[in-house]
């Protein structure tokens, strides 16, 4: 049942993104930014951790989880190092994801001949 819940919740996040694209006439960059900020806001009000407990991968795989990770990194480092910790914490927690995105994007560009 965990797989079904994760699939449905992850799919609903994708549906929200698609509705923002189609109905809201937003660009993909705006949708991505909106979903990242939504993850931060949901974590700030204390809902995202409960969302992860309920949905598992359905909440940790979509882009909203990136906002959740940014917020956690910024807050944990800010508690230890003050204001400068906000900037360093964001990159410390999410550096593996950002590095993987850059590396796999580069590899994909070598294989698929981008047109941009």
PDB file of C-alpha atoms in Angstrom:
ATOM      1  CA  UNK A   1       0.000   0.000   0.000  1.00  0.00           C
ATOM      2  CA  UNK A   2       2.974   2.312   0.599  1.00  0.00           C
ATOM      3  CA  UNK A   3       3.818   2.179  -3.094  1.00  0.00           C
ATOM      4  CA  UNK A   4       0.293   3.098  -4.097  1.00  0.00           C
ATOM      5  CA  UNK A   5       0.205   6.064  -1.715  1.00  0.00           C
ATOM      6  CA  UNK A   6       3.619   7.258  -2.929  1.00  0.00           C
ATOM      7  CA  UNK A   7       2.512   6.910  -6.559  1.00  0.00           C
ATOM      8  CA  UNK A   8      -0.771   8.759  -6.025  1.00  0.00           C
ATOM      9  CA  UNK A   9       0.755  11.590  -3.969  1.00  0.00           C
ATOM     10  CA  UNK A  10       3.698  12.042  -6.348  1.00  0.00           C
ATOM     11  CA  UNK A  11       1.232  12.022  -9.227  1.00  0.00           C
ATOM     12  CA  UNK A  12      -0.890  14.671  -7.535  1.00  0.00           C
ATOM     13  CA  UNK A  13       2.162  16.913  -7.170  1.00  0.00           C
ATOM     14  CA  UNK A  14       2.764  16.450 -10.888  1.00  0.00           C
ATOM     15  CA  UNK A  15      -0.885  17.228 -11.634  1.00  0.00           C
ATOM     16  CA  UNK A  16      -0.578  20.463  -9.665  1.00  0.00           C
ATOM     17  CA  UNK A  17       2.502  21.373 -11.690  1.00  0.00           C
ATOM     18  CA  UNK A  18       0.756  20.543 -14.954  1.00  0.00           C
ATOM     19  CA  UNK A  19      -2.281  22.606 -13.982  1.00  0.00           C
ATOM     20  CA  UNK A  20      -0.011  25.551 -13.218  1.00  0.00           C
ATOM     21  CA  UNK A  21       1.462  25.157 -16.701  1.00  0.00           C
ATOM     22  CA  UNK A  22      -1.802  24.688 -18.585  1.00  0.00           C
ATOM     23  CA  UNK A  23      -4.405  26.672 -16.659  1.00  0.00           C
ATOM     24  CA  UNK A  24      -2.159  29.209 -14.973  1.00  0.00           C
ATOM     25  CA  UNK A  25      -0.167  29.765 -18.173  1.00  0.00           C
ATOM     26  CA  UNK A  26       3.064  29.825 -16.148  1.00  0.00           C
ATOM     27  CA  UNK A  27       6.434  28.997 -17.651  1.00  0.00           C
ATOM     28  CA  UNK A  28       8.252  25.844 -16.510  1.00  0.00           C
ATOM     29  CA  UNK A  29      10.690  28.013 -14.542  1.00  0.00           C
ATOM     30  CA  UNK A  30       7.818  29.685 -12.696  1.00  0.00           C
ATOM     31  CA  UNK A  31       6.225  26.323 -11.904  1.00  0.00           C
ATOM     32  CA  UNK A  32       9.501  24.927 -10.606  1.00  0.00           C
ATOM     33  CA  UNK A  33      10.089  27.979  -8.432  1.00  0.00           C
ATOM     34  CA  UNK A  34       6.516  27.863  -7.150  1.00  0.00           C
ATOM     35  CA  UNK A  35       6.798  24.210  -6.156  1.00  0.00           C
ATOM     36  CA  UNK A  36      10.159  24.763  -4.422  1.00  0.00           C
ATOM     37  CA  UNK A  37       8.722  27.700  -2.470  1.00  0.00           C
ATOM     38  CA  UNK A  38       5.654  25.600  -1.631  1.00  0.00           C
ATOM     39  CA  UNK A  39       7.981  22.990  -0.116  1.00  0.00           C
ATOM     40  CA  UNK A  40       9.658  25.668   1.992  1.00  0.00           C
ATOM     41  CA  UNK A  41       6.340  27.117   3.153  1.00  0.00           C
ATOM     42  CA  UNK A  42       4.918  23.693   4.016  1.00  0.00           C
ATOM     43  CA  UNK A  43       8.052  22.901   6.000  1.00  0.00           C
ATOM     44  CA  UNK A  44       7.981  26.275   7.735  1.00  0.00           C
ATOM     45  CA  UNK A  45       4.452  25.696   9.014  1.00  0.00           C
ATOM     46  CA  UNK A  46       5.389  22.175  10.108  1.00  0.00           C
ATOM     47  CA  UNK A  47       3.389  20.157   7.597  1.00  0.00           C
ATOM     48  CA  UNK A  48       6.017  18.736   5.245  1.00  0.00           C
ATOM     49  CA  UNK A  49       7.543  16.240   7.689  1.00  0.00           C
ATOM     50  CA  UNK A  50       4.075  14.805   8.334  1.00  0.00           C
ATOM     51  CA  UNK A  51       3.539  14.759   4.568  1.00  0.00           C
ATOM     52  CA  UNK A  52       6.752  12.706   4.177  1.00  0.00           C
ATOM     53  CA  UNK A  53       5.650  10.305   6.921  1.00  0.00           C
ATOM     54  CA  UNK A  54       2.379   9.749   5.075  1.00  0.00           C
ATOM     55  CA  UNK A  55       3.533   9.676   1.447  1.00  0.00           C
ATOM     56  CA  UNK A  56       7.141   8.486   1.635  1.00  0.00           C
ATOM     57  CA  UNK A  57       8.761   8.772  -1.795  1.00  0.00           C
ATOM     58  CA  UNK A  58       5.672  10.546  -3.088  1.00  0.00           C
ATOM     59  CA  UNK A  59       6.770  13.507  -0.978  1.00  0.00           C
ATOM     60  CA  UNK A  60      10.561  13.152  -1.124  1.00  0.00           C
ATOM     61  CA  UNK A  61      11.020  12.717  -4.881  1.00  0.00           C
ATOM     62  CA  UNK A  62       9.136  15.741  -6.336  1.00  0.00           C
ATOM     63  CA  UNK A  63      10.689  19.204  -6.528  1.00  0.00           C
ATOM     64  CA  UNK A  64       8.836  20.305  -3.396  1.00  0.00           C
ATOM     65  CA  UNK A  65      11.277  18.158  -1.429  1.00  0.00           C
ATOM     66  CA  UNK A  66      14.118  20.327  -2.719  1.00  0.00           C
ATOM     67  CA  UNK A  67      12.531  23.319  -0.976  1.00  0.00           C
ATOM     68  CA  UNK A  68      12.164  21.198   2.146  1.00  0.00           C
ATOM     69  CA  UNK A  69      15.894  20.336   2.019  1.00  0.00           C
ATOM     70  CA  UNK A  70      16.891  23.966   1.428  1.00  0.00           C
ATOM     71  CA  UNK A  71      14.883  25.091   4.438  1.00  0.00           C
ATOM     72  CA  UNK A  72      16.291  22.392   6.723  1.00  0.00           C
ATOM     73  CA  UNK A  73      19.856  23.165   5.670  1.00  0.00           C
ATOM     74  CA  UNK A  74      19.446  26.884   6.161  1.00  0.00           C
ATOM     75  CA  UNK A  75      17.803  26.556   9.578  1.00  0.00           C
ATOM     76  CA  UNK A  76      20.231  23.997  10.990  1.00  0.00           C
ATOM     77  CA  UNK A  77      23.300  25.980   9.931  1.00  0.00           C
ATOM     78  CA  UNK A  78      21.771  29.282  11.049  1.00  0.00           C
ATOM     79  CA  UNK A  79      21.341  27.854  14.536  1.00  0.00           C
ATOM     80  CA  UNK A  80      25.025  26.906  14.634  1.00  0.00           C
ATOM     81  CA  UNK A  81      26.719  29.741  12.720  1.00  0.00           C
ATOM     82  CA  UNK A  82      24.263  32.613  12.630  1.00  0.00           C
ATOM     83  CA  UNK A  83      23.331  34.532   9.497  1.00  0.00           C
ATOM     84  CA  UNK A  84      26.255  33.261   7.397  1.00  0.00           C
ATOM     85  CA  UNK A  85      25.036  29.732   8.139  1.00  0.00           C
ATOM     86  CA  UNK A  86      21.900  30.359   6.112  1.00  0.00           C
ATOM     87  CA  UNK A  87      23.894  30.609   2.892  1.00  0.00           C
ATOM     88  CA  UNK A  88      26.329  27.815   3.689  1.00  0.00           C
ATOM     89  CA  UNK A  89      23.605  25.474   4.950  1.00  0.00           C
ATOM     90  CA  UNK A  90      21.611  25.715   1.753  1.00  0.00           C
ATOM     91  CA  UNK A  91      24.565  24.519  -0.299  1.00  0.00           C
ATOM     92  CA  UNK A  92      25.828  21.987   2.228  1.00  0.00           C
ATOM     93  CA  UNK A  93      22.602  19.992   2.373  1.00  0.00           C
ATOM     94  CA  UNK A  94      21.679  20.166  -1.306  1.00  0.00           C
ATOM     95  CA  UNK A  95      25.132  19.985  -2.906  1.00  0.00           C
ATOM     96  CA  UNK A  96      24.828  16.286  -3.791  1.00  0.00           C
ATOM     97  CA  UNK A  97      21.519  16.846  -5.608  1.00  0.00           C
ATOM     98  CA  UNK A  98      22.783  19.906  -7.431  1.00  0.00           C
ATOM     99  CA  UNK A  99      26.017  18.144  -8.428  1.00  0.00           C
ATOM    100  CA  UNK A 100      24.106  15.103  -9.693  1.00  0.00           C
ATOM    101  CA  UNK A 101      21.758  17.310 -11.722  1.00  0.00           C
ATOM    102  CA  UNK A 102      24.699  19.078 -13.362  1.00  0.00           C
ATOM    103  CA  UNK A 103      26.607  15.850 -14.058  1.00  0.00           C
ATOM    104  CA  UNK A 104      23.609  13.946 -15.456  1.00  0.00           C
ATOM    105  CA  UNK A 105      22.513  16.980 -17.472  1.00  0.00           C
ATOM    106  CA  UNK A 106      25.966  17.142 -19.034  1.00  0.00           C
ATOM    107  CA  UNK A 107      25.946  13.419 -19.798  1.00  0.00           C
ATOM    108  CA  UNK A 108      22.478  13.685 -21.315  1.00  0.00           C
ATOM    109  CA  UNK A 109      23.640  16.567 -23.521  1.00  0.00           C
ATOM    110  CA  UNK A 110      26.469  14.399 -24.852  1.00  0.00           C
ATOM    111  CA  UNK A 111      24.081  11.588 -25.740  1.00  0.00           C
ATOM    112  CA  UNK A 112      21.021  13.430 -27.063  1.00  0.00           C
ATOM    113  CA  UNK A 113      22.299  16.464 -29.048  1.00  0.00           C
ATOM    114  CA  UNK A 114      20.462  19.413 -27.424  1.00  0.00           C
ATOM    115  CA  UNK A 115      18.996  22.101 -29.675  1.00  0.00           C
ATOM    116  CA  UNK A 116      19.369  25.131 -27.407  1.00  0.00           C
TER     117      UNK A 116
END
